[in-house]
Coordinates of N, CA and C and ligand atoms in Angstrom, one line a residue:
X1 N 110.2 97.7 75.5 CA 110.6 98.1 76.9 C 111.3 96.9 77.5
X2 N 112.2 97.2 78.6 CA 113.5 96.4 78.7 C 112.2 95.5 80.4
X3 N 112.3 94.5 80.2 CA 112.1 93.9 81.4 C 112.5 93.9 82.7
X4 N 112.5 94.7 84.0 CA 113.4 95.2 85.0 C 112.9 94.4 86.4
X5 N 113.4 94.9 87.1 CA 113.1 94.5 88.6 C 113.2 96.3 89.6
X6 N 112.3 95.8 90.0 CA 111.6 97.0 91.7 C 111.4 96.8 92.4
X7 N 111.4 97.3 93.6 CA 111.3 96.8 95.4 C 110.2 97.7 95.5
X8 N 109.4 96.8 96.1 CA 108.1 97.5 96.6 C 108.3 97.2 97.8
X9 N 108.1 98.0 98.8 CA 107.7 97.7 100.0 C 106.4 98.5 100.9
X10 N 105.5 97.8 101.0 CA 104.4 98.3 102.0 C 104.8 98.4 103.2
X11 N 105.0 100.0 103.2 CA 105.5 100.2 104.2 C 104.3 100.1 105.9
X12 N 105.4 100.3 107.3 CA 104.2 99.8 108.7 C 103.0 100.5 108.3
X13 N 102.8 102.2 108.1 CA 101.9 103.0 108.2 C 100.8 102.3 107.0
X14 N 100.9 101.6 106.1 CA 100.0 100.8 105.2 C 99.8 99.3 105.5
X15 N 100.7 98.8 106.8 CA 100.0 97.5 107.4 C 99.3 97.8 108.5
X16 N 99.5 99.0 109.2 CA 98.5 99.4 110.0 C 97.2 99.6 109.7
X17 N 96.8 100.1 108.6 CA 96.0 100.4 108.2 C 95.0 99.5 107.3
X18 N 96.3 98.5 107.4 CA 95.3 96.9 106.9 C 94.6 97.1 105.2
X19 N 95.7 97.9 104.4 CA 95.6 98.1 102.8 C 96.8 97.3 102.5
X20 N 97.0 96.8 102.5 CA 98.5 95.8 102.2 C 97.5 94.6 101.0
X21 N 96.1 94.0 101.0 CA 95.9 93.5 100.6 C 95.2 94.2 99.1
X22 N 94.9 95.4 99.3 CA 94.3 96.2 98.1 C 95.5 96.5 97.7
X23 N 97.1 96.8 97.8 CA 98.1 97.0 97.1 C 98.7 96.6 96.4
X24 N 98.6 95.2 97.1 CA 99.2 93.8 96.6 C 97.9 94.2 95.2
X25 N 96.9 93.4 95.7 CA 95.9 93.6 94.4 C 95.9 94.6 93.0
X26 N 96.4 95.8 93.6 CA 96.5 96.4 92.6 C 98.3 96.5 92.0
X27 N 99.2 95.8 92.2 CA 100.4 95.1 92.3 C 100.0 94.1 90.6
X28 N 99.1 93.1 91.1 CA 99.0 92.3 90.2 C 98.0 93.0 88.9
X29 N 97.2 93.5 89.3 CA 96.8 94.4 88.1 C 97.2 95.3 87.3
X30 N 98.5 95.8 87.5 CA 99.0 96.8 87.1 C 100.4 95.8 85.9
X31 N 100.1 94.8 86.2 CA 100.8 93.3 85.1 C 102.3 93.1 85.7
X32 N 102.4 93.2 87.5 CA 103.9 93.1 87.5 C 103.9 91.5 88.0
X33 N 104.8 90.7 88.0 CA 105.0 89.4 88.9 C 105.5 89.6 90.0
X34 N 105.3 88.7 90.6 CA 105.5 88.8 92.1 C 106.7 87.7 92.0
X35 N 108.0 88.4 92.1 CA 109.0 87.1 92.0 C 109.4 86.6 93.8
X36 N 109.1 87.4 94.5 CA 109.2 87.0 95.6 C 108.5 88.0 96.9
X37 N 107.9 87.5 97.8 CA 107.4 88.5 98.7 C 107.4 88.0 100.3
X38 N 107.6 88.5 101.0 CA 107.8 88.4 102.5 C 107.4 89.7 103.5
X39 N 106.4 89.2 104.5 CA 106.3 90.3 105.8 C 107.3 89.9 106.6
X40 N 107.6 91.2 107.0 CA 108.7 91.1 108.2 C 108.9 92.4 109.1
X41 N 109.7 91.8 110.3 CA 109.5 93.5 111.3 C 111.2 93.7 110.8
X42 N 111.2 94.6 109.9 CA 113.0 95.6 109.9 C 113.7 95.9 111.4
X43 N 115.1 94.8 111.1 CA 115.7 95.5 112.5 C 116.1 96.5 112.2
X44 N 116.8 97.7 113.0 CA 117.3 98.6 113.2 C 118.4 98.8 112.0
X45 N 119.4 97.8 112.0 CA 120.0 97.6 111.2 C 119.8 97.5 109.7
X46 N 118.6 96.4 109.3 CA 118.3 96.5 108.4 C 118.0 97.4 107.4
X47 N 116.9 98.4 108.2 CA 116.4 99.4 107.8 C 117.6 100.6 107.6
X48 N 118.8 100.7 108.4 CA 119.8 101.6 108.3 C 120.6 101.1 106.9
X49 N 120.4 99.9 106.9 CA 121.4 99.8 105.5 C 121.0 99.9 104.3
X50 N 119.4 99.7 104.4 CA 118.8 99.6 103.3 C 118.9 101.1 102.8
X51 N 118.1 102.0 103.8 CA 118.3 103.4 103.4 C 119.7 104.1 103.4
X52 N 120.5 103.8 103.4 CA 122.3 104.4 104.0 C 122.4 105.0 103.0
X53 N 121.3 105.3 101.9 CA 121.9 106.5 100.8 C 121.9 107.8 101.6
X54 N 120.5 107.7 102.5 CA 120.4 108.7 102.6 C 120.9 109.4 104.0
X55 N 122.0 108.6 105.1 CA 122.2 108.6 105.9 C 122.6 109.9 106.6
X56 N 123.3 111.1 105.5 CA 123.2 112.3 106.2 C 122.0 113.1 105.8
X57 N 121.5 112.5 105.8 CA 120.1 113.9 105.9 C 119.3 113.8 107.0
X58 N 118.8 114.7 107.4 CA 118.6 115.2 108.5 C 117.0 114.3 109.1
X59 N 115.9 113.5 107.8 CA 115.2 112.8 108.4 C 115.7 111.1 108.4
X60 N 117.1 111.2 108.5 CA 117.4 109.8 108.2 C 116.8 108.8 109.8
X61 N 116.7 109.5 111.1 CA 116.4 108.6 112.0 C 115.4 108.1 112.0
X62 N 114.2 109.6 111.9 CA 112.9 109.2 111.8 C 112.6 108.3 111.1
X63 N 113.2 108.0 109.5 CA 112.7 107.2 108.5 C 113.2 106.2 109.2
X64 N 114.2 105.5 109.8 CA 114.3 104.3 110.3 C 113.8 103.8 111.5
X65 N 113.6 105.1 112.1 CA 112.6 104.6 113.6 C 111.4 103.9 113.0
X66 N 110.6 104.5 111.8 CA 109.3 104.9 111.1 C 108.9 103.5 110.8
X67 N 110.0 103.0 110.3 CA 110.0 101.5 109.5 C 110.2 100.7 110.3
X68 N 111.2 100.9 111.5 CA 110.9 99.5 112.4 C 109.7 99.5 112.9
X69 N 109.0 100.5 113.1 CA 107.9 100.4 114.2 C 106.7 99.3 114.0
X70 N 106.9 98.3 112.7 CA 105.8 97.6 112.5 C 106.4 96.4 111.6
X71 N 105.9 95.5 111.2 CA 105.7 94.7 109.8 C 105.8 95.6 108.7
X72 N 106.5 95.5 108.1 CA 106.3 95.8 106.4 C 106.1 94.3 105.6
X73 N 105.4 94.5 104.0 CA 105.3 93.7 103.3 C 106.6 93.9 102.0
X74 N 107.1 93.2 101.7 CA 108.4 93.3 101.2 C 107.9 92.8 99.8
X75 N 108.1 93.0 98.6 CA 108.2 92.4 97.3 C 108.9 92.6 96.0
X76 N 109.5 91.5 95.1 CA 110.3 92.0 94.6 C 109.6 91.9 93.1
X77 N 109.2 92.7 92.4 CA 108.2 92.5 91.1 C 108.8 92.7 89.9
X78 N 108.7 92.5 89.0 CA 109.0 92.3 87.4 C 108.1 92.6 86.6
X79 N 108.4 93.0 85.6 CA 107.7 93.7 84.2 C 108.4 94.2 83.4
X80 N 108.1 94.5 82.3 CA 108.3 95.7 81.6 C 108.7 96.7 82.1
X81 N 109.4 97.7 82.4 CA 109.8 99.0 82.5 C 109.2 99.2 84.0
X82 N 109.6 98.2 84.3 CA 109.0 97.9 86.0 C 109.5 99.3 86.6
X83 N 110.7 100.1 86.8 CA 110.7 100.9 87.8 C 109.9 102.0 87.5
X84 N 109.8 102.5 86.1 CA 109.2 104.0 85.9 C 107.8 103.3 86.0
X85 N 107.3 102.3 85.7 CA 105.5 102.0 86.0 C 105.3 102.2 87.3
X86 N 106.1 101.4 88.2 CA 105.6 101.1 89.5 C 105.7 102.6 90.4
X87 N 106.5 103.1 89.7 CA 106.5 105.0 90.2 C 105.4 105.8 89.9
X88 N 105.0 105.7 88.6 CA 103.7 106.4 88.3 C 103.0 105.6 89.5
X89 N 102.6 104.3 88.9 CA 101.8 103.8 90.3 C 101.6 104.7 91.6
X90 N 102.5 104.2 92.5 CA 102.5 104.5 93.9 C 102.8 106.4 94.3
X91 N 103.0 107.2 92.5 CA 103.1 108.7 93.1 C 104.2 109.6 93.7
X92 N 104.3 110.7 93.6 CA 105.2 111.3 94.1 C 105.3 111.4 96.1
X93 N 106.6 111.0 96.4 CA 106.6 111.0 97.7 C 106.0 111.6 99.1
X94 N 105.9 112.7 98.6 CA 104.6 113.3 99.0 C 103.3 113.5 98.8
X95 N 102.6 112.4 99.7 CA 100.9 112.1 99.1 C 100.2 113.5 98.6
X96 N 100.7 114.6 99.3 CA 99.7 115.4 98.8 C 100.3 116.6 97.6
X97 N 101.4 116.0 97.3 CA 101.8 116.5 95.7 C 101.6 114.9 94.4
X98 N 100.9 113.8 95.2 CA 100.9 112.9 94.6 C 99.6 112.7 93.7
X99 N 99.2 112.6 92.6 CA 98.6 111.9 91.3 C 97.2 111.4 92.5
X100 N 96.0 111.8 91.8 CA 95.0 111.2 92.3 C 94.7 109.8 91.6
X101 N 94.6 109.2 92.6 CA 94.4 107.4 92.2 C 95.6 106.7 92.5
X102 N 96.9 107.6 93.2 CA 98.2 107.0 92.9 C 98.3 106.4 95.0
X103 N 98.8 105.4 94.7 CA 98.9 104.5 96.1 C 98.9 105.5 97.3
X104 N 100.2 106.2 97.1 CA 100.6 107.4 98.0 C 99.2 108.3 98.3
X105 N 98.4 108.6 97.4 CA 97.8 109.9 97.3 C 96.3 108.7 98.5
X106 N 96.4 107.6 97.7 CA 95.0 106.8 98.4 C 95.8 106.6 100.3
X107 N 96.9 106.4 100.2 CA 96.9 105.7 101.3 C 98.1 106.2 102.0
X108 N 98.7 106.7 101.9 CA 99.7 108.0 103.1 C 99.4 109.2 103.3
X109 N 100.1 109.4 104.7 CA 99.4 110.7 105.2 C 100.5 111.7 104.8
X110 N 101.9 111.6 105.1 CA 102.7 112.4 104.4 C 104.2 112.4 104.1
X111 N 104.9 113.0 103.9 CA 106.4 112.4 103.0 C 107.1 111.7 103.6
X112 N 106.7 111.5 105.3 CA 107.6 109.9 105.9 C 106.8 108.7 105.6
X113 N 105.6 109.3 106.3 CA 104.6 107.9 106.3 C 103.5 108.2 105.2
X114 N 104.7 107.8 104.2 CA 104.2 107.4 102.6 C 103.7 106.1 102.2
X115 N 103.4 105.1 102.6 CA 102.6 104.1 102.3 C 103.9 102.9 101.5
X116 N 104.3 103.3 100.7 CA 104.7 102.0 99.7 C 106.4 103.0 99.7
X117 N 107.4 101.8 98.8 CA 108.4 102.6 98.5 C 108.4 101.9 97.0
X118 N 109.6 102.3 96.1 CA 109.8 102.0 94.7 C 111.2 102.2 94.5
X119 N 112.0 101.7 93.5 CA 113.3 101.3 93.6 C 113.5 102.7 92.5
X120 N 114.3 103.9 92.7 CA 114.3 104.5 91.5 C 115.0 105.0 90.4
X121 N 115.8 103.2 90.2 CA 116.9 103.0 88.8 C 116.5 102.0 88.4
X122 N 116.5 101.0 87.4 CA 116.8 100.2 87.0 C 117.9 99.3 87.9
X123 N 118.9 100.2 88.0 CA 120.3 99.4 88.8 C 120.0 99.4 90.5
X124 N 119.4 100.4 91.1 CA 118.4 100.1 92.2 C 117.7 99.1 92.6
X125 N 116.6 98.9 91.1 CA 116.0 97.7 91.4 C 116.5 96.6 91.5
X126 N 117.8 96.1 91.0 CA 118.5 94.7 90.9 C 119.1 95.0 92.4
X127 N 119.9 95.6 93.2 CA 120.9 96.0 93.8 C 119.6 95.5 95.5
X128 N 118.4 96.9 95.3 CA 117.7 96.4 96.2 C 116.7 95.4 96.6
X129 N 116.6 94.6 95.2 CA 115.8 93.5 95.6 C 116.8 92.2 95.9
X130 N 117.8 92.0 95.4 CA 118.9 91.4 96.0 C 119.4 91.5 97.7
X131 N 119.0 92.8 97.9 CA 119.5 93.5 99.7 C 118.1 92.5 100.3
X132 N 117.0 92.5 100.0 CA 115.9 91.5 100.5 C 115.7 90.3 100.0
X133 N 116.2 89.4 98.7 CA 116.0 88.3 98.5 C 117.1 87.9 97.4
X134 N 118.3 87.2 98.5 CA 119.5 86.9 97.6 C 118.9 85.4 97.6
X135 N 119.6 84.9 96.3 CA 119.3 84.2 95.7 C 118.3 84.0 94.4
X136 N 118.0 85.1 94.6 CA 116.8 85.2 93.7 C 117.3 86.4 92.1
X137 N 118.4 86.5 92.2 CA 119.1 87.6 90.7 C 118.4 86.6 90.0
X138 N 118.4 87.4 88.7 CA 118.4 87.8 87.6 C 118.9 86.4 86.9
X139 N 118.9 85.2 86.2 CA 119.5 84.9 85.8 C 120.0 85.2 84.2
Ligands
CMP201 P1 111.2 106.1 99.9 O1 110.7 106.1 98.5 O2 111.0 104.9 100.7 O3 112.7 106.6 100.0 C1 113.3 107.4 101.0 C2 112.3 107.8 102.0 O4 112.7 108.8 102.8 C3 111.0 108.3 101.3 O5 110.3 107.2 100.7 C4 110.3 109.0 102.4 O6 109.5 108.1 103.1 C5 111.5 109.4 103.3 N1 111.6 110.9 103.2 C6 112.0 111.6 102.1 N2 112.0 112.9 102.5 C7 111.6 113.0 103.8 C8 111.4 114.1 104.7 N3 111.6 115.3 104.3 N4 111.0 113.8 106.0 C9 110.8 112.5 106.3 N5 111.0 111.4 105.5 C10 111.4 111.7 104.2

C-alpha cells in the first residue's frame, strides 16, 4: 500500500462538543502521523475555497456558514492508504447511514454537522493538505 496524505478536519460541531481530544486520540491509534495540525476560526473565504467543489449545490451556504461558526482542528496525516483508512474511520457522511464505532456515527448529528471531514482521492489529499499547510508537500 502506497503511502498517501488526508485532511482531517474536526469540524466546529466536534469542538463544541469538546471530542476533538478523543479524535485526535483515535487519529494516532488508527497508525496515521500527524505531519502537521492547527486550530483555527475559517474565514468566510477560506471555507468557500476550500469547499468550491461544491459551490453550486444547493447546501453550499450552510456548509460554509456551519464551519465558520467556530474553531475547527485542522490536520494533515500520513500512512499507508491514508485516504481509504481514514474514510472507513470517520464513516459515511451521514452519521446515521454511518458504521457503528465510526467517528461520524459516535459524534455527528447529521449530514452537515458531520463531525470530521476526509480528503476523498489520493490527489485530494496532496491538493488539500497543501490548501492548509504550504510548505509542508511531499518531498
Ligand atoms: P465533507 O466530507 O466535509 O465534504 C463536503 C461536506 O458537505 C460534507 O462533509 C457534509 O458536511 C456537507 N454536505 C454534504 N451533503 C450535504 C447536505 N445534503 N446538506 C448539508 N451539508 C451537506
Amino acid at each position: 500500500m502506497p503511502t498517501q496524505r488526508t485532511l482531517c478536519i474536526i469540524k466546529p460541531d466536534a469542538v463544541e462538543k469538546k471530542v476533538q481530544g478523543s479524535i485526535i486520540q483515535r487519529v494516532l491509534e488508527e497508525g496515521f502521523r500527524i505531519v502537521a495540525m492547527q486550530q483555527v476560526q475559517l474565514s468566510r473565504a477560506q471555507a468557500e475555497g476550500f469547499y468550491a467543489v461544491h459551490r453550486d449545490r444547493p447546501f453550499f451556504d450552510e456548509l460554509c456558514t456551519f464551519m465558520t461558526r467556530g474553531p475547527v482542528v485542522i490536520a494533515a496525516l500520513e500512512r499507508d492508504d491514508a485516504v481509504a483508512h481514514w474514510r472507513k474511520v470517520i464513516g459515511a457522511t451521514d452519521p446515521a447511514k454511518a458504521d457503528e464505532g465510526t467517528i461520524r456515527k459516535l459524534y455527528g448529528a447529521n449530514v452537515g454537522e458531520n463531525a470530521t471531514h476526509g480528503s476523498d482521492s489520493p490527489e485530494n489529499g496532496l491538493i488539500e493538505t497543501a490548501y492548509f499547510f504550504p510548505g509542508h508537500e511531499l518531498l
